Structure formats: C-alpha cells, structure tokens
Amino acid sequence: MSPVLTDSLERSDVPYRDHGIPFGEAMRVWARIAALSFGGPAGQIAVMHRILVDEKKWIGEERFLHALNYCMLLPGPEAQQLAAYIGWLLHKTKGGLVAGALFVLPGFLAILGLSYLYVLLGHAPLIEGLFFGLKAAVLAVVVQAVVRVGSRALKNNVMRGIAAAAFVAIFFLHVPFPLIVLTAALAGYIGGRRGFAAFKGGGGHGSTGGNVVHDRDTALGEGLPDHARPNLAWSLKISGALLFLWLAPVILLLALLGPEDVFTRIATFFSQMAVVTFGGAYAVLAYVAQEAVNTYGWLRPGEMLDGLGLAETTPGPLIMVVQFVGFLAAFRDATGLPPLVAATLGAILTTWVTFLPCFLWIFAGAPFVERLRGNRALSAALTAITAAVVGVILNLALWFAIHTLFGEVREVRIAGAVFETPVLASLNLPALLLAAGAAIAVFRFKVGMIPVLFACAGLGATYVVLA
C-alpha cells in the first residue's frame, strides 16, 4: 500500500468534531464564490482556495487538494465539481447540491440574458462590433490555454507524442473526441501499470504558495464525518435518483418527439458530452464546435466564437458556452413554439443534461475516494489524457484562428485527410491587429483575461461603428 493511501486511512480514524458552520452562512459564501468565479478553472479554483482555506479556514490544504485530485479524474467542469464535493463534505447532500447549483446559476442567468440580446440586436452595429472584438480576444485566450496546459503536461517525449497524435487525429482525420480520450486513457493506464516513468503524473493547477493551512487547524478538522464514510446503500440510492433525473427527460423526448427533433438531439448530444468532457472546457469545445457547426448545423463558426466570448466574460464554468449553443439550436430549428420560448427551453435543457451528471459523479464516488489516492495506474491515465488534451486545444486554437482572421476557407483533401485552410486573400486586417494586440497584452504584459476581453470588445465596437 502506498504511503499516501496509508496516511489517508489513518486520518479516517481521527475522531470527528462538529464544524459548527451554519448552513445559511455556507450558502452566502457559495454565492460569493460563484459571483467571483471568472477566469476559467484555474482562477475559479484559486478563488475557492482563498476563501475556503485561507480566509474561512473551513477545510485545510490537504483536504482541498485531495478533493481537487479526485475531481480532476472526472468528466465535467472540475471547479464546479470541487464546489459540490466540499459542499457535500461540510453539509451532506443538501450542501453539495446548493454549492454545485450556485456555482452554475449566475453564469446561466448572465448568458441567457446576453443570448436574448444576441438574437434580438445582434445585427446592430454596436453589438456586431462588440462581438468582433471579443472574437479576436478569445483567440489570444485560447492560445494562452495551449501554452499553459502544454507547459504543465508535456514533460517528456512520450507526452509530446500523445499530444501530436491527438492533434493529427482530430484536425486531419476528424476522429471523435471521446475516442481520443479513451485511447489516451488506455495508453496511460497500461503505461502506469507497467511502471513507465514517462507516465508519472503531477502538477494540477500549481502550488498555492504562502503559509499552509493544515486540516487539524480548520473547522472540519482531520476527522471523517459519518456521512463521508463509504455507504453502498446510500450511494446506490442517490445515484439512482440522479440517474433518473438526468435520463428521464432524454427518454421522454425520444419517445414523444422522435430522434430527429432538435430538443431530442440537444438532450442526447449534450448527455453524451457530459460523459466524455475530460481535460477541461477548452478540450471539449473542439468536440462541441465540430459537432454543433459541422454535423448538426446549429450555428456558424463565427457564432461559436461569439458564444465563447460570452462565456469568458461571465462568471461560472467556461463550458457554459454549451448553453448558448442549445439556445441558438432551439431558436432556429424548433417548430410549433415561439422562437424565444423554444430558445429558453433549449438553454435550460442543455444546462440540465450537462451539469446534472456532475452531481452523480460526486455523490456516487466521493465516499469511496480514499481508495483512489495513490493509485498509480489511474494517475497515469489522467496524465495521458491531459497530454492528449493539449493536441485537442491546439486544434481548437487553429480552428478559431482560421475563422477569426479570414473571411473565407476552403476544404483540402490529401491522402484521406480532410481539413480547412484559409484563403489568404480574405485576411481580415483589423481582426489580425486586435488579436495581435490581445496576444501581446496577455503574453508580454501579463494582463488579466477580463480586462483584455473588455478592451478588445470596446475597440471592436468603436471600429465597426465608425467604419
């Protein structure tokens, strides 16, 4: 047994003391965290750490990182799942539900309101200009994600090879994202089982720095609450309830509307996505863009960029961009309903089937999470997935660049590979200048994401209005 696992089992025998944190106070803190959750998962996790560990001292550094490592093994937005995990640890099932739901709610409402403006006023020069600027800034942000994740994940030639293979598979061969994830996970699992050094993981979101707050010095202490001990009956009961809430609407839509209806397609596609969204939002966005734009035709490439711009400038998980996709899909394709009513239902349905599974993964697995600590094979699988994600995000960055900087693209076929290349004569010089300026601000002067997005949006609006 590994030293880490042995230590965790010993801590489970420490007597548990009641933390004394009122549920009402916890709700207010979770609402505060949700309102401040900008900047992608790294920024969101940093906000949670600062408030829950450093400021409130509700849980310690060891427990926080232990929960984060578990959430990184799961499909879905790790920051939202971390909130649900810690909320459950503090206040049982209701605590997990409230913490996880509040983490999503502000972003859902903000994107819903902005989606209304988009479809109603999107052709007004001011609105067009705002989104023109946002697209250029988003390109710089995605390139930054490639660099950030790549510098952490590609520590040796094996990891670089996995990233390169993932890029070739998705960009040139259009291999489905789920298959790339599963293949990388299998390679990592086998490599970990055999003890190959190249698959040894590490990293996460980096060191928190500063003075460490130990579990023993926090409200929760080192002990294990009774509700956090493995209980198969409880796990089966809560898993069954959440599975029903997740899949019942999908089955009902299939039965009543058939597989070709837009609501059925939204429910089935985003349910599938919820199972394979390893590696963070930027990785899965390549999969969503590929399917939503090319397969279903729900929106155009530029509109996918607009949606990402909305998600970047609102609180909550970046994967909330899928809500915008579902909104536009139902707005355009639903029959028998007023477009805005259909769009609202599409946004709600997309959010429901995307985020409800996150609670299922947490509540079903959290009581058994101690058994995952120190598992070399699982850690190696995660390491390989992270490497593959770099290649997938690079594909996303290239796709965004082509559709942001050029007005026309053409399809090229070579030896069975099919990919898009830009028509150089269609280069959009103002977009190039804005994107270059955003990149200089991000990489050279380390300007934060939100100021860059707002500055580019303002410059874009000024250019379009005055042009």
mmCIF file of C-alpha atoms in Angstrom, residues 271 346 359 438 467:
data_model
loop_
_atom_site.group_PDB
_atom_site.id
_atom_site.type_symbol
_atom_site.label_atom_id
_atom_site.label_comp_id
_atom_site.label_asym_id
_atom_site.label_seq_id
_atom_site.Cartn_x
_atom_site.Cartn_y
_atom_site.Cartn_z
ATOM 1 C CA SER A 271 -25.732 13.949 -22.382
ATOM 2 C CA GLY A 346 -33.198 24.739 -25.275
ATOM 3 C CA PHE A 359 -23.594 15.674 -9.103
ATOM 4 C CA ALA A 438 -4.524 40.898 -27.250
ATOM 5 C CA ALA A 467 -16.250 52.260 -40.218
#
